[in-house]
XYZ file of C-alpha atoms in Angstrom:
593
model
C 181.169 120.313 116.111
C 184.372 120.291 118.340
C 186.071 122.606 115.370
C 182.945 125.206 115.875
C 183.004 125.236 119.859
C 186.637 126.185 119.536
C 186.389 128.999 116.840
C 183.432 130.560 118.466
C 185.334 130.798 122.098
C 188.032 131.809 120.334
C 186.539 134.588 118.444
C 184.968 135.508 121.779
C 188.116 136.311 123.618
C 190.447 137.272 121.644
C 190.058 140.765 121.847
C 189.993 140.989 125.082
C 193.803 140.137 125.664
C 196.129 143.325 125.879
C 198.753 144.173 123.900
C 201.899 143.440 124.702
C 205.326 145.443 124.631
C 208.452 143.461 124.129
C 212.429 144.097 125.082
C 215.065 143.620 122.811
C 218.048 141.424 123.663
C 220.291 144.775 122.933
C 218.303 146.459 125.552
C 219.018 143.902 128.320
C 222.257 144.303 130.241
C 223.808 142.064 133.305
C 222.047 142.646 136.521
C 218.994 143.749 135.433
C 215.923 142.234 137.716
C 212.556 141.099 136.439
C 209.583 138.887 137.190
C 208.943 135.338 135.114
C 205.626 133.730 135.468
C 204.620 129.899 135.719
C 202.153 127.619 137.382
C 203.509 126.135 140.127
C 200.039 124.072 141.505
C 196.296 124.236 140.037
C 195.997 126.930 137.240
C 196.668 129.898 139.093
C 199.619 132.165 137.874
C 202.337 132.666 140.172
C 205.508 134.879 139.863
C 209.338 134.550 140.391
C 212.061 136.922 140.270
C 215.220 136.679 138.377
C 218.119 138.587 137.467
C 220.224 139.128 134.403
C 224.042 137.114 134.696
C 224.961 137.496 131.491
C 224.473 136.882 127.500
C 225.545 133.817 125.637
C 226.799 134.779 122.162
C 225.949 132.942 119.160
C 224.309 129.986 121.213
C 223.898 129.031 117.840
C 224.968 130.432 114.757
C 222.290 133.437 114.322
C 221.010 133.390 118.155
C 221.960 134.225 121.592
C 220.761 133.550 124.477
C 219.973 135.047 127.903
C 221.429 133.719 131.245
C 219.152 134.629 134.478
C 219.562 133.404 138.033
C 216.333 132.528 139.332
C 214.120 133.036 143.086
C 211.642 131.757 144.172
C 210.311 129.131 147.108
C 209.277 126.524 144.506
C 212.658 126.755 143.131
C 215.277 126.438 145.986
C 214.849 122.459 146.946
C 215.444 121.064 142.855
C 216.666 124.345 140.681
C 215.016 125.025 137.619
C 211.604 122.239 136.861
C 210.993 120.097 134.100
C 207.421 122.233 132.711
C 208.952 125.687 133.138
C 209.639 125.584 129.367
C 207.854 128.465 127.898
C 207.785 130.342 131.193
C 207.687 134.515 130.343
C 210.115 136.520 131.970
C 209.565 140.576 132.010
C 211.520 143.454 132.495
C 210.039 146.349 133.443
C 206.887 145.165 132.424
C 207.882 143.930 128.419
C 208.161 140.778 127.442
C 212.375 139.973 126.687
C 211.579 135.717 126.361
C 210.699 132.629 128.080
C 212.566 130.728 130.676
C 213.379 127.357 128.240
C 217.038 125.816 129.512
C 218.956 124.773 132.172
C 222.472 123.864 133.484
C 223.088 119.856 133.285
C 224.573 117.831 135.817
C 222.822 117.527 138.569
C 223.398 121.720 139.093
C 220.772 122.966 142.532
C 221.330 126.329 141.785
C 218.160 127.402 139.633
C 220.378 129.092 136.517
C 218.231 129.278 133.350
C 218.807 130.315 129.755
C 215.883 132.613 128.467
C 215.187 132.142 124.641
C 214.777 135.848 123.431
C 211.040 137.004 122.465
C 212.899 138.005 118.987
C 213.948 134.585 117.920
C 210.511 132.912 119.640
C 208.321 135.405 117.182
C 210.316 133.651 114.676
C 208.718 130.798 115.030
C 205.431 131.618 112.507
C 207.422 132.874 110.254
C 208.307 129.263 108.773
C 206.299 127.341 106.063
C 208.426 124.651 104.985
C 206.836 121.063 104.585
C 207.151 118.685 107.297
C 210.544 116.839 108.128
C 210.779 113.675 106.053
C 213.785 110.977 107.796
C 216.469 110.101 105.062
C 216.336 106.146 104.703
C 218.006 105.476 101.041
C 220.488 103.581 102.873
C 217.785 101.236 104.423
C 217.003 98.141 102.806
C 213.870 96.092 103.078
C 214.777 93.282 105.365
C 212.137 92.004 108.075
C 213.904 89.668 109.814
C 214.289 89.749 113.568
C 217.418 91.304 113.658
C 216.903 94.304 111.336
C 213.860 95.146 112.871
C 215.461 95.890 116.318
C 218.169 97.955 114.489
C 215.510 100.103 112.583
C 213.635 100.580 115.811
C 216.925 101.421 117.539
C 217.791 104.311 115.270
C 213.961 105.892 115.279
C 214.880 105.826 119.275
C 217.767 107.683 118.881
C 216.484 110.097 115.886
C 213.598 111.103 118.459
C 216.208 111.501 121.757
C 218.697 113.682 119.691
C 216.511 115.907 118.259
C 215.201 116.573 122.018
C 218.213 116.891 123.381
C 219.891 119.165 121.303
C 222.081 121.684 122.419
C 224.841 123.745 120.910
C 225.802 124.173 124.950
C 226.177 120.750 126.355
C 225.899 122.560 129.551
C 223.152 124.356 129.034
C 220.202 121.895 128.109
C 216.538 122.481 127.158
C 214.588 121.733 130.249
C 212.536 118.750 129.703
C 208.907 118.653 129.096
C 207.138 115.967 131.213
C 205.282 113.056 130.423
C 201.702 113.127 131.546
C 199.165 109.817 130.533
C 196.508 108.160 131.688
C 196.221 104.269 131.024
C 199.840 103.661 130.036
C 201.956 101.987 131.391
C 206.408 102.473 132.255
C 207.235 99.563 130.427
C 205.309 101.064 127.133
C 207.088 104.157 126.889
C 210.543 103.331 127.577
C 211.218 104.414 124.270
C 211.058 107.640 125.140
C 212.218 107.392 128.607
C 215.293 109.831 127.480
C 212.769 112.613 126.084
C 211.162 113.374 128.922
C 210.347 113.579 132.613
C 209.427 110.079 134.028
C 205.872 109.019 133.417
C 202.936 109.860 135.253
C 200.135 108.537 135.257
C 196.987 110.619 136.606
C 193.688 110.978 136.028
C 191.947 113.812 137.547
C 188.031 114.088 137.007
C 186.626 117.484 136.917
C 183.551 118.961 136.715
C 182.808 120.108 132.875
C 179.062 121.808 132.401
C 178.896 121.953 128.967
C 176.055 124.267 129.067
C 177.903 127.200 131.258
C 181.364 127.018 129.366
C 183.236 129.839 130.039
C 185.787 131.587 127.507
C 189.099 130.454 129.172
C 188.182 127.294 128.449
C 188.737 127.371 125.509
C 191.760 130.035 124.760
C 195.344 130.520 126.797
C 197.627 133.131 128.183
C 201.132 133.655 129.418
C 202.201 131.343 131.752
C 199.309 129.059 131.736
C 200.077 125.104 131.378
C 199.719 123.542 128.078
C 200.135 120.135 126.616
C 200.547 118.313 123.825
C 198.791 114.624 123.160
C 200.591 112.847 121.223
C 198.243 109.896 121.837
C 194.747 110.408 122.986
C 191.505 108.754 123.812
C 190.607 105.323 125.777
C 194.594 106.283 126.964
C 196.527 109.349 126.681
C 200.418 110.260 126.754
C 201.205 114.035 126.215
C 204.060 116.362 126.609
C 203.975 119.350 128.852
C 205.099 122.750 128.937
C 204.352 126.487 129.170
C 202.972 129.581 127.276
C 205.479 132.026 126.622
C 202.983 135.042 124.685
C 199.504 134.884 123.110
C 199.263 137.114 119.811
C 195.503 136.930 118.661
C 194.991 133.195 117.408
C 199.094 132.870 117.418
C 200.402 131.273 120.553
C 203.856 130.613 121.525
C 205.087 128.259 123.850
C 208.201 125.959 125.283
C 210.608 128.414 124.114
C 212.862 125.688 122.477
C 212.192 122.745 120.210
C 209.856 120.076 120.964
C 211.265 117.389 118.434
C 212.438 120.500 116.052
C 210.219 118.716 113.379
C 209.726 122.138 111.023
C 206.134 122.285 110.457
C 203.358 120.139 111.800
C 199.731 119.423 112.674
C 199.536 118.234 116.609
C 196.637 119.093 119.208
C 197.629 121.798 122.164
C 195.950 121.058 125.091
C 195.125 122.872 128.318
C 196.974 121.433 131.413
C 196.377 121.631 134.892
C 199.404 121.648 137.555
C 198.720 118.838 140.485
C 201.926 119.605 142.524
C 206.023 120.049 142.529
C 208.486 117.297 142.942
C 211.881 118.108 143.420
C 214.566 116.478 143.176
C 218.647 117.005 142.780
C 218.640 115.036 139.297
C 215.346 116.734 137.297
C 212.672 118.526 139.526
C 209.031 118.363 138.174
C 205.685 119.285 137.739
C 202.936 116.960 138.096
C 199.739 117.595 135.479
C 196.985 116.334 133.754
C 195.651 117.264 130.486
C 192.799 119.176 129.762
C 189.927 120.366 127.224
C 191.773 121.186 123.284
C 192.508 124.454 122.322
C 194.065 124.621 119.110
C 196.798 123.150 117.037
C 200.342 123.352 116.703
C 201.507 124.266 113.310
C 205.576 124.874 114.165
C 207.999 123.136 116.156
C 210.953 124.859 115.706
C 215.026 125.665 117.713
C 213.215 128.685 118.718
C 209.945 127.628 119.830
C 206.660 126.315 118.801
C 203.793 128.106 117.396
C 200.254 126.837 117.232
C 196.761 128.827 116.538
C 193.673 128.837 118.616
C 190.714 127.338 117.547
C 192.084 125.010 115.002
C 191.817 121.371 114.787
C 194.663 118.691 113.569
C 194.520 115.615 111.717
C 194.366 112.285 114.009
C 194.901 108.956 112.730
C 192.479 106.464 114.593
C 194.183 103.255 116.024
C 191.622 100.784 116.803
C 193.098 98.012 118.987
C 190.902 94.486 119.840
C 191.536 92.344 122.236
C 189.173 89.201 120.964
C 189.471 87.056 123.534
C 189.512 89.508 126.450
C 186.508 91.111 124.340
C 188.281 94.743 125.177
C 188.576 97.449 122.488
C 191.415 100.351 122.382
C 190.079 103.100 120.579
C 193.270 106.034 120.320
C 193.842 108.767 118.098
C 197.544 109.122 117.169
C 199.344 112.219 115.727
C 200.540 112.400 111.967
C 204.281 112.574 111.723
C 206.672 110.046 109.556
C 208.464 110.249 112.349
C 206.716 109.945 115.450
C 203.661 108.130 114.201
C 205.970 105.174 114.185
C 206.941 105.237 117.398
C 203.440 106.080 118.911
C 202.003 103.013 117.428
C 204.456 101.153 119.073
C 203.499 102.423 122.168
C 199.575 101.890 121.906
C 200.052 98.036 120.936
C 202.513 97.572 123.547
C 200.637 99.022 126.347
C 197.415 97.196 125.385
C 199.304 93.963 125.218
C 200.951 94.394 128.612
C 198.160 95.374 129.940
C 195.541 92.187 129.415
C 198.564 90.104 128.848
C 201.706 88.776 131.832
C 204.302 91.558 131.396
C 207.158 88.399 131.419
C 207.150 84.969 130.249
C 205.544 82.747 127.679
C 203.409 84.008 125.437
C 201.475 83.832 122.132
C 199.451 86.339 119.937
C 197.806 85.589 116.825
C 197.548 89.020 115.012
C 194.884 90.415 112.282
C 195.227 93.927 111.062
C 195.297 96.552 108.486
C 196.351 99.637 107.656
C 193.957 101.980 105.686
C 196.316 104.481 103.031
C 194.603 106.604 101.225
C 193.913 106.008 97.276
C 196.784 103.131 97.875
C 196.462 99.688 98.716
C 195.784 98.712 102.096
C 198.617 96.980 104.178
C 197.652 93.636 105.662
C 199.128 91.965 108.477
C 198.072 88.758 109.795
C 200.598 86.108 112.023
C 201.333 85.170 114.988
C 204.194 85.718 117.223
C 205.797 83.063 120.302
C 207.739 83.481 122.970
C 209.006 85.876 126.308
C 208.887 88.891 124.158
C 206.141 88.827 121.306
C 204.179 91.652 122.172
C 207.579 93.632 121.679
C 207.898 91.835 118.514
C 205.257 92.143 116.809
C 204.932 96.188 118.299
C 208.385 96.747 116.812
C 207.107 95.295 113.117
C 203.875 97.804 113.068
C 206.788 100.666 114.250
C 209.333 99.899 111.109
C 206.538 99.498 108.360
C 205.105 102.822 109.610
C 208.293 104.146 109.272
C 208.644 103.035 106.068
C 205.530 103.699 104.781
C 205.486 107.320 106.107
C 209.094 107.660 104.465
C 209.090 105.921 101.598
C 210.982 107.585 98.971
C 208.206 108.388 96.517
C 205.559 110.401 97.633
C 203.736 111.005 101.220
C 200.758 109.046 102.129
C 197.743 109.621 104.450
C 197.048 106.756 107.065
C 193.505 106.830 107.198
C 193.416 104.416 110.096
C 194.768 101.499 111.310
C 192.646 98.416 113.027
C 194.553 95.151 114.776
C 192.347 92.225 115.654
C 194.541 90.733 118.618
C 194.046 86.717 120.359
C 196.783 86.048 123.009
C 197.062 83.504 125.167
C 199.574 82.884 128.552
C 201.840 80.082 126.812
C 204.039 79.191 123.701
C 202.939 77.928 120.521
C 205.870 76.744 118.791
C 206.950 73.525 116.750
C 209.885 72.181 115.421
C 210.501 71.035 111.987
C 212.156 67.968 112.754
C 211.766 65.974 109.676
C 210.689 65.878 106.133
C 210.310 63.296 103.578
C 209.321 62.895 99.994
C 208.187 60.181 97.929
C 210.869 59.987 95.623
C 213.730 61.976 93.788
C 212.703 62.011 90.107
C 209.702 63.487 88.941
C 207.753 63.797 85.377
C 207.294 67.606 84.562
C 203.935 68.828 86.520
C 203.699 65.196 88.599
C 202.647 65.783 92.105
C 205.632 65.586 94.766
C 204.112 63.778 98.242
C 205.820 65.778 101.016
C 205.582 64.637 105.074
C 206.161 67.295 107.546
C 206.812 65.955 110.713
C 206.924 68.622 113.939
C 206.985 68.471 117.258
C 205.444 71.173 119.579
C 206.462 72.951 122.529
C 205.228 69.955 124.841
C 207.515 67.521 123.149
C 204.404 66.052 121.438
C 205.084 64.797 117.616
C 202.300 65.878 114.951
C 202.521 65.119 110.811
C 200.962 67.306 108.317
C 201.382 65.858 104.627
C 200.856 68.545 101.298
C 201.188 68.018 97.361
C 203.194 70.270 95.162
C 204.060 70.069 91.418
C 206.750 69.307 90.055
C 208.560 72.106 87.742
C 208.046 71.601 84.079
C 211.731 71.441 83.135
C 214.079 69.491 80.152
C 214.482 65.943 81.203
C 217.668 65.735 82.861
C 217.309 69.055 84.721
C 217.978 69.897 88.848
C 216.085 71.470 91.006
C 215.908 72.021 94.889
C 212.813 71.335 97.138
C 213.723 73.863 100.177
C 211.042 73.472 102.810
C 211.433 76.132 105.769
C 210.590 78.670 108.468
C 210.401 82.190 107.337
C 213.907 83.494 108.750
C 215.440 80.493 106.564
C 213.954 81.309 103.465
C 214.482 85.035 103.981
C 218.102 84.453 104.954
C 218.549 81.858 101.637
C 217.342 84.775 99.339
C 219.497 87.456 101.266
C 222.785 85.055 100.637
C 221.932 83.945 96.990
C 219.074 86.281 95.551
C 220.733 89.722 96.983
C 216.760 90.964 97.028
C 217.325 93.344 99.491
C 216.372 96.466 98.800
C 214.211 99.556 99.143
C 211.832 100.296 96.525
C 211.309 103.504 95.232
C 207.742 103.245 93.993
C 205.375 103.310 97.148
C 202.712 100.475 95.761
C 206.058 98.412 95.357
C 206.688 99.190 98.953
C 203.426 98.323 99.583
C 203.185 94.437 97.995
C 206.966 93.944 99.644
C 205.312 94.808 103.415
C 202.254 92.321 102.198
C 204.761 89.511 101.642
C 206.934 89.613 104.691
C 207.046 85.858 105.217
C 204.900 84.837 108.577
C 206.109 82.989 111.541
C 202.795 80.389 111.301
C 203.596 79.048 107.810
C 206.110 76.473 106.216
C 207.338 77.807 102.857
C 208.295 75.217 100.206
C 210.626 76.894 97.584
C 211.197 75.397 94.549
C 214.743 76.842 92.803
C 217.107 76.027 90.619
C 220.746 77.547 89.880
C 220.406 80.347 87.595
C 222.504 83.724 86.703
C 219.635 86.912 86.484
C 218.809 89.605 88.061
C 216.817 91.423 90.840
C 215.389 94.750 89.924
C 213.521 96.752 92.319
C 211.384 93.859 94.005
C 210.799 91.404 90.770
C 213.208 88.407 89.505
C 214.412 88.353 85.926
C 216.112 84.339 84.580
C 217.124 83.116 81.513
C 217.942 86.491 80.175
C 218.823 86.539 76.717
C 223.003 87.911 76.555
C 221.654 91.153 74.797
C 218.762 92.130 77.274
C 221.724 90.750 80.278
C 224.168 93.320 78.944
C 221.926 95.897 78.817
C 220.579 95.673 82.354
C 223.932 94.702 83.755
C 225.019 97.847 82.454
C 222.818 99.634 85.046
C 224.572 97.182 88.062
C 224.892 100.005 90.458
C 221.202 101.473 90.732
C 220.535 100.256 94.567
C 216.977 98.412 93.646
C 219.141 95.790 91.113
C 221.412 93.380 91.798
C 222.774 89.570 90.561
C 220.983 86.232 91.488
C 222.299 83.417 92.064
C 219.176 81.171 91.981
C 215.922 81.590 89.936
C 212.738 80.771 92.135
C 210.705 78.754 89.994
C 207.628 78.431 92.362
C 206.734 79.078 96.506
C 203.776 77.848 98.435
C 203.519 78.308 101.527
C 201.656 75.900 104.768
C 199.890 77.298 107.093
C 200.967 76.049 110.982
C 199.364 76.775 114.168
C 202.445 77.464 115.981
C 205.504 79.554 115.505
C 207.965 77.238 113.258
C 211.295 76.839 112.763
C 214.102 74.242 110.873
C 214.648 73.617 107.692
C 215.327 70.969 105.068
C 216.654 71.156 101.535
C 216.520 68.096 98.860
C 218.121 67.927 95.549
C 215.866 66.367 92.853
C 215.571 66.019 89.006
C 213.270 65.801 86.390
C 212.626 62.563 84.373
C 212.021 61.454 80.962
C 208.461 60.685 79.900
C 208.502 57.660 78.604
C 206.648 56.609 75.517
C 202.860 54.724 76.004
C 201.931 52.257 73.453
């Protein structure tokens, strides 16, 4: 129904916007004068004059770029503001650009670099597919430590394609954050991206049954933004519209995360107020009623078309014992999907939950792929920083889902069943012990788990495994662990990580990431095989060893060490750690008369 409003409105007024004449950059010579336009407060368009200082040749490699001094009230306290991006600037009535960088460091002096309306119209032109991140060199490993690095380089993938310039001195000027229900210590990730946060939430009156047509179109200069989260909380970027061309609409006048093409919502904004400052003067908006979608993100610009609507992925987010539900709509991007789902879970979490010290969260959820398996999560997570934890896990097996090597995938939607609680919930492996150290083939081996929990308290928990059905005479190890000791064992003797290149294999890996509640009992003995992409292959015959030994370089193979023979796993309710390792052997049956 949404989709219909739009395209009727749109239809409506279309027509009624004049044409427009444009200026080429060979036309435009220093000290020409002209008039830019922007929103400075509320939606009404106000103008500013500027004049011509100079061109910038080959800003980069096929495009210049014009440099303007520019006047205005607005502008003399903080230079040029963070939401001018997209601004159109005219000579002589035609359109030559939009006003879409500024000098760095801390410059007063509102100088701005004007994207030419050549290189902006550009923009549409484009159909590649969207921008898939390279991650060959990434290798399946979920511990801790590898997490934080993966999450570390999607941070910096997202700040350096926003802050790209061929001109360190000439920057794009930053779009500005605009949300409702988030919270600072949610979005640092992208605190280097844009403007600080704001949070605002500005009620207006909407009759749905006297809509009028501006509602639901743009023009120059009007405020625009883009959710990239939306619904019970919201966190867009915004910017300005540079030129309107029938359902084509331009705006920022530089990248937005230069992403090629895309599906994201555009947005109406509304201008609150100014706030300069020496460092990065800004505007102050809210977001508004949809529009359309954007379809390009590109160095030139971005380009989206009226009365269209994108693709959302629904993130579903319950709090069960605060009996509160998150219901968000994130945008569809391999690489920012990631990172906005870290967000969402963050800022729910820190915002039932204390921002700092102790805490515990026992986690349920899934993520719906289409025609693929579904990814299942369910753990819990300890300590003075599990809600970052556990966000930071959902980030990197988005990432890798939405990357994975062999084909792209459709999250359909994503649900997380959340139970937290104000203190730890941790226990200690202190102390194991088995019945004896020889054992028939298949006999039952009595193990005693003794822990001790966060208050110093001891507890015992006793389970029965079998015994491997091996030659009399044979060794094997009883290993029984947390999951960072088990996953660290198979890391130093196994060599099983690795990135697989089929996506279901992908898949059944992210299903198996060992849990923080569970003791795992591994049964192994030494053994020369192999690891190929995600399954272990012992007791090769020479011949078949040869033959696959032969193929020792592919990056989804390597040598073992250790077979596995058998893994169970013990469910704890607490976060556990330590680990024990016993060497036993198998006996003899003797004879019964």
């Amino acid at each position: 129904m949404k989709k219909n409003i739009l395209l009727i409105f749109w239809l409506g007024v279309t027509c009624l916007l004049p044409a427009m004449e444009f200026m080429k950059l060979s036309e435009i010579k220093p000290g020409m004068e002209g008039e830019g336009q922007t929103i400075f407060k509320g939606s009404t368009i106000e103008t500013f004059k500027f004049k011509v200082l100079g061109i910038l040749d080959k800003f980069v490699s096929d495009k210049n770029m014009i440099i303007a001094e520019l006047f205005a009230p607005e502008l003399t306290d903080g230079g040029v503001i963070a939401g001018m991006s997209g601004s159109p600037a005219y000579i002589d009535g035609k359109l030559i650009g939009s006003v879409s960088y500024g000098l760095s460091n801390f410059m007063k002096k509102p100088i701005a670099g004007i994207t030419p309306i050549e290189d902006i119209l550009k923009t549409s032109e484009y159909s590649t597919p969207v921008a898939n991140v390279e991650i060959s060199d990434i290798k399946i490993d979920f511990k801790k430590e590898s997490i934080e690095r993966v999450a570390g380089m999607i941070r910096n993938q997202l700040v350096s394609r926003m802050n790209f310039s061929p001109a360190k001195s000439m920057m794009p000027i930053k779009l500005f954050s605009n949300s409702r229900g988030f919270i600072p210590e949610a979005v640092t990730i992208l605190q280097d991206v844009f403007v600080p946060l704001q949070n605002l939430s500005i009620a207006k009156d909407f009759n749905k049954k006297k809509l009028k047509d501006e509602v639901f179109t743009v023009q120059p200069a009007d405020a625009v933004s883009i959710p990239l989260i939306r619904g019970d909380a919201l966190y867009a970027a915004t910017g300005t519209v540079t030129h309107v061309d029938g359902n084509k609409v331009y705006v920022f006048g530089h990248p937005f995360f230069n992403l090629g093409t895309v599906d994201f919502p555009l947005h109406r904004a509304e201008i609150i107020s100014l706030i300069p400052s020496y460092e990065n003067s800004f505007k102050l908006a809210v977001t508004r009623n949809m529009v359309g979608a954007v379809q390009q993100d590109r160095f030139s610009g971005v380009q989206g078309e009226l009365g269209k609507t994108p693709y959302m992925i629904p993130l579903k987010i319950f709090l069960k014992n605060r009996n509160k539900i998150f219901n968000l709509e994130l945008i569809s991007h391999p690489l920012l999907t990631p990172t906005l789902t870290y967000m969402s879970l963050l800022n729910a979490l820190l915002a039932e939950y204390q921002e700092f010290g102790f805490q515990s969260i026992a986690i349920r959820g899934k993520i719906f792929i289409e025609n693929e398996a579904n990814v299942v999560l369910e753990d819990l997570f300890s300590g003075t920083s599990a809600c970052d934890e556990f966000s930071t896990l959902v980030m990197v097996i988005n990432y890798f889902l939405m990357n994975n090597k062999e084909k792209s995938i459709k999250i359909q939607k994503m649900d997380f069943e959340i139970s937290g609680r104000e203190a730890i919930k941790n226990a200690a492996l202190e102390n194991v012990l088995i019945d004896k150290n020889a054992y028939l083939p298949g006999e039952p081996i009595a193990i005693r788990l003794y822990l001790k929990n966060e208050k110093g308290d001891n507890f015992e928990e006793q389970v029965t495994i079998k015994a491997p059905s091996l030659k009399p005479g044979s060794v094997f190890y009883l290993m029984a662990a947390d999951a960072k000791e088990v996953s660290e064992f198979d890391t130093k003797f196994m060599k099983s990580v690795y990135f697989p290149s089929k996506l279901n294999s992908l898949i059944r890996a992210i299903n198996n990431i060992r849990k923080n509640n569970r003791i795992y009992l591994k049964i192994f003995v030494p053994s020369q095989g192999l690891f190929i992409s995600g399954f272990e292959y012992s007791y090769l015959p020479p011949s078949i060893s040869n033959v696959l030994l032969y193929n020792s370089i592919s990056k989804d193979q390597s040598n073992v060490q250790v077979s596995t023979i058998a893994e169970y796993q013990y469910e704890i309710p607490a976060a556990v750690s330590g680990k024990k390792i016993f060497k036993l052997s198998i006996k003899e049956r003797k004879n019964e008369s």
